[in-house]
């Protein structure tokens, strides 16, 4: 019974699961919190990872592990391997102008890297560094992503040439071509405004090892968080996953790459050799957190309140751009609550409007995928917010189709563990694990609610 460990190093916390490599049976788990903010000292991730591993009972009996991590974040290292400045995370929007500048300078960027850049991408952070902290930019000897840095720390290496990553996470940098699985070095130099030699992590496939810890635990390639979640769900082409975490994402497993010059769909890679076109919104689960604060209720009570209100919340609509927005690209936007009347000024309608507003942004996201020819056979709903009883019913009504809710679980960490198991056990395909009972939810379609949301979205476009 070989054991494998999977890690989800997310924006808010780190989770560790230890599973049977062959069956996927959960043996034990642990977690620890990450600091709040849009820039973080990576050392805090390392401290949290050690705490989560300890809570999970350690790695003494574990043969292999992989790390899934939040995408895009820029970890800049000097020639000694020291972190130059706190890592800028995906949700740090100060690099919005840098993204716009690069897009204007490189007319074929979507063709070269599968995506038009927004503030989230690593390339945008690097340009921001070059523009605003030139002294720090001049010190850069290597650039890596959060999961790359943690894998490297686990290896115990001090050699920057030992940095490694996988194609899924690399595809979110903005200087990697997911179709060729190679870095666009010329584009990187343009972004950096420098021809200096900068080390980028080597690309490792999911069936290979990137390193070994000093204690002998094999370290797999790892993955970006969404690719890892798709792998943990054992998603296949035609599956669209709606993930409700700090951010909201809609992504699909696809046999063919996508390229979207509008910037709505990011043409990412998955960790199996396929592709993972993805749309990300900045505002998801924390919209529900805000609703519980306003209404003075728990998350369960919020769902109960929302289901007691009619679809459309008697005309109340929320545009949930509480922290700016990535899709559509409005980094400086704020939220809008519209259509307020005496009739809907009550807890039930406010609860319904907050949930509908959060989910309507993801209906838009799925619509962007279909416009690029991505087929949808199934919609799977995951993430902490998916546990709320109201989410599945309201999501089905807004999407106009059945939604599937897998059992609550750490799917990013599970995907990383499954990747480690694949490399450990060998074979052409990854082991198939039992996900448990999947809930199926259907509700009456309410297209008028989405239409009203879109009118509000378009009305505020120039605000």
Coordinates of N, CA, C and O in Angstrom, one line a residue, residues 310-319 337-340 344 349 352-353 356-357 360 398 446-459:
X310 N -37.7 34.6 -4.3 CA -38.0 34.1 -5.6 C -36.7 34.4 -6.5 O -35.9 35.2 -6.2
X311 N -36.6 33.6 -7.6 CA -35.6 33.9 -8.6 C -35.6 35.4 -9.0 O -36.7 35.9 -9.3
X312 N -34.5 36.0 -9.1 CA -34.5 37.4 -9.4 C -34.6 38.4 -8.3 O -34.5 39.6 -8.5
X313 N -34.8 37.9 -7.1 CA -34.8 38.7 -5.9 C -35.7 40.0 -6.0 O -35.3 41.1 -5.6
X314 N -36.9 39.8 -6.7 CA -37.8 41.0 -6.8 C -37.1 42.1 -7.5 O -37.3 43.3 -7.1
X315 N -36.2 41.8 -8.5 CA -35.6 42.9 -9.2 C -34.2 43.4 -8.7 O -33.6 44.3 -9.3
X316 N -33.8 42.8 -7.6 CA -32.5 43.3 -7.0 C -31.3 42.5 -7.7 O -31.4 41.3 -7.8
X317 N -30.3 43.3 -8.2 CA -29.2 42.7 -8.9 C -27.9 43.2 -8.3 O -27.7 44.3 -8.0
X318 N -27.0 42.2 -8.2 CA -25.6 42.6 -7.7 C -24.6 42.4 -8.8 O -24.5 41.3 -9.4
X319 N -23.8 43.4 -9.0 CA -22.6 43.2 -9.8 C -21.4 43.1 -8.9 O -21.1 44.1 -8.2
X337 N -25.0 47.4 -6.4 CA -26.3 46.8 -6.0 C -27.4 47.6 -6.6 O -27.5 48.8 -6.3
X338 N -28.1 47.1 -7.6 CA -29.0 47.9 -8.4 C -30.5 47.4 -8.3 O -30.7 46.2 -8.0
X339 N -31.4 48.2 -8.5 CA -32.8 47.9 -8.5 C -33.4 47.8 -7.1 O -34.4 47.1 -6.9
X340 N -32.9 48.6 -6.2 CA -33.3 48.6 -4.8 C -34.7 49.2 -4.7 O -34.9 50.3 -5.2
X344 N -37.9 44.8 -2.1 CA -36.8 43.9 -2.0 C -35.7 44.3 -0.9 O -34.7 43.7 -0.9
X349 N -34.2 38.7 -0.1 CA -33.8 39.2 -1.4 C -32.4 39.6 -1.5 O -31.7 39.3 -2.6
X352 N -30.4 36.4 -1.9 CA -30.6 35.8 -3.2 C -29.8 36.6 -4.2 O -29.1 36.0 -5.1
X353 N -29.8 37.9 -4.1 CA -29.1 38.8 -5.1 C -27.6 38.6 -5.0 O -26.9 38.6 -6.0
X356 N -26.9 35.1 -6.6 CA -27.1 35.2 -8.1 C -26.0 36.0 -8.8 O -25.6 35.7 -9.8
X357 N -25.7 37.1 -8.2 CA -24.6 38.0 -8.8 C -23.3 37.3 -8.9 O -22.6 37.3 -10.0
X360 N -23.8 34.6 -11.7 CA -24.0 35.1 -13.0 C -22.7 35.4 -13.7 O -22.5 35.3 -14.9
X398 N -29.6 29.3 -13.3 CA -28.9 30.3 -14.1 C -28.3 29.7 -15.3 O -28.3 30.3 -16.4
X446 N -33.9 30.2 -15.4 CA -34.3 31.6 -15.2 C -33.4 32.6 -16.0 O -32.6 33.3 -15.5
X447 N -33.6 32.5 -17.4 CA -32.7 33.3 -18.2 C -32.9 34.8 -18.0 O -32.0 35.6 -18.3
X448 N -34.1 35.3 -17.5 CA -34.3 36.7 -17.3 C -33.4 37.3 -16.3 O -33.0 38.4 -16.3
X449 N -33.0 36.4 -15.3 CA -32.1 36.9 -14.2 C -30.7 37.2 -14.8 O -30.1 38.2 -14.5
X450 N -30.3 36.3 -15.7 CA -29.0 36.5 -16.3 C -29.0 37.7 -17.2 O -28.1 38.5 -17.3
X451 N -30.1 37.9 -17.9 CA -30.2 39.0 -18.9 C -30.2 40.3 -18.1 O -29.6 41.3 -18.6
X452 N -30.9 40.4 -17.0 CA -30.9 41.6 -16.2 C -29.4 41.9 -15.6 O -29.0 43.0 -15.6
X453 N -28.8 40.8 -15.2 CA -27.4 41.0 -14.7 C -26.5 41.5 -15.9 O -25.7 42.4 -15.6
X454 N -26.7 41.0 -17.1 CA -25.8 41.5 -18.2 C -26.1 42.9 -18.6 O -25.2 43.7 -18.9
X455 N -27.4 43.3 -18.4 CA -27.7 44.8 -18.7 C -27.0 45.7 -17.7 O -26.4 46.7 -18.0
X456 N -27.0 45.2 -16.4 CA -26.2 46.0 -15.4 C -24.7 46.0 -15.7 O -24.1 47.0 -15.6
X457 N -24.2 44.8 -16.0 CA -22.8 44.7 -16.4 C -22.4 45.7 -17.5 O -21.4 46.4 -17.4
X458 N -23.2 45.7 -18.5 CA -22.9 46.6 -19.7 C -23.1 48.1 -19.4 O -22.4 48.9 -19.9
X459 N -24.1 48.3 -18.6 CA -24.5 49.7 -18.2 C -23.3 50.4 -17.4 O -23.1 51.6 -17.5

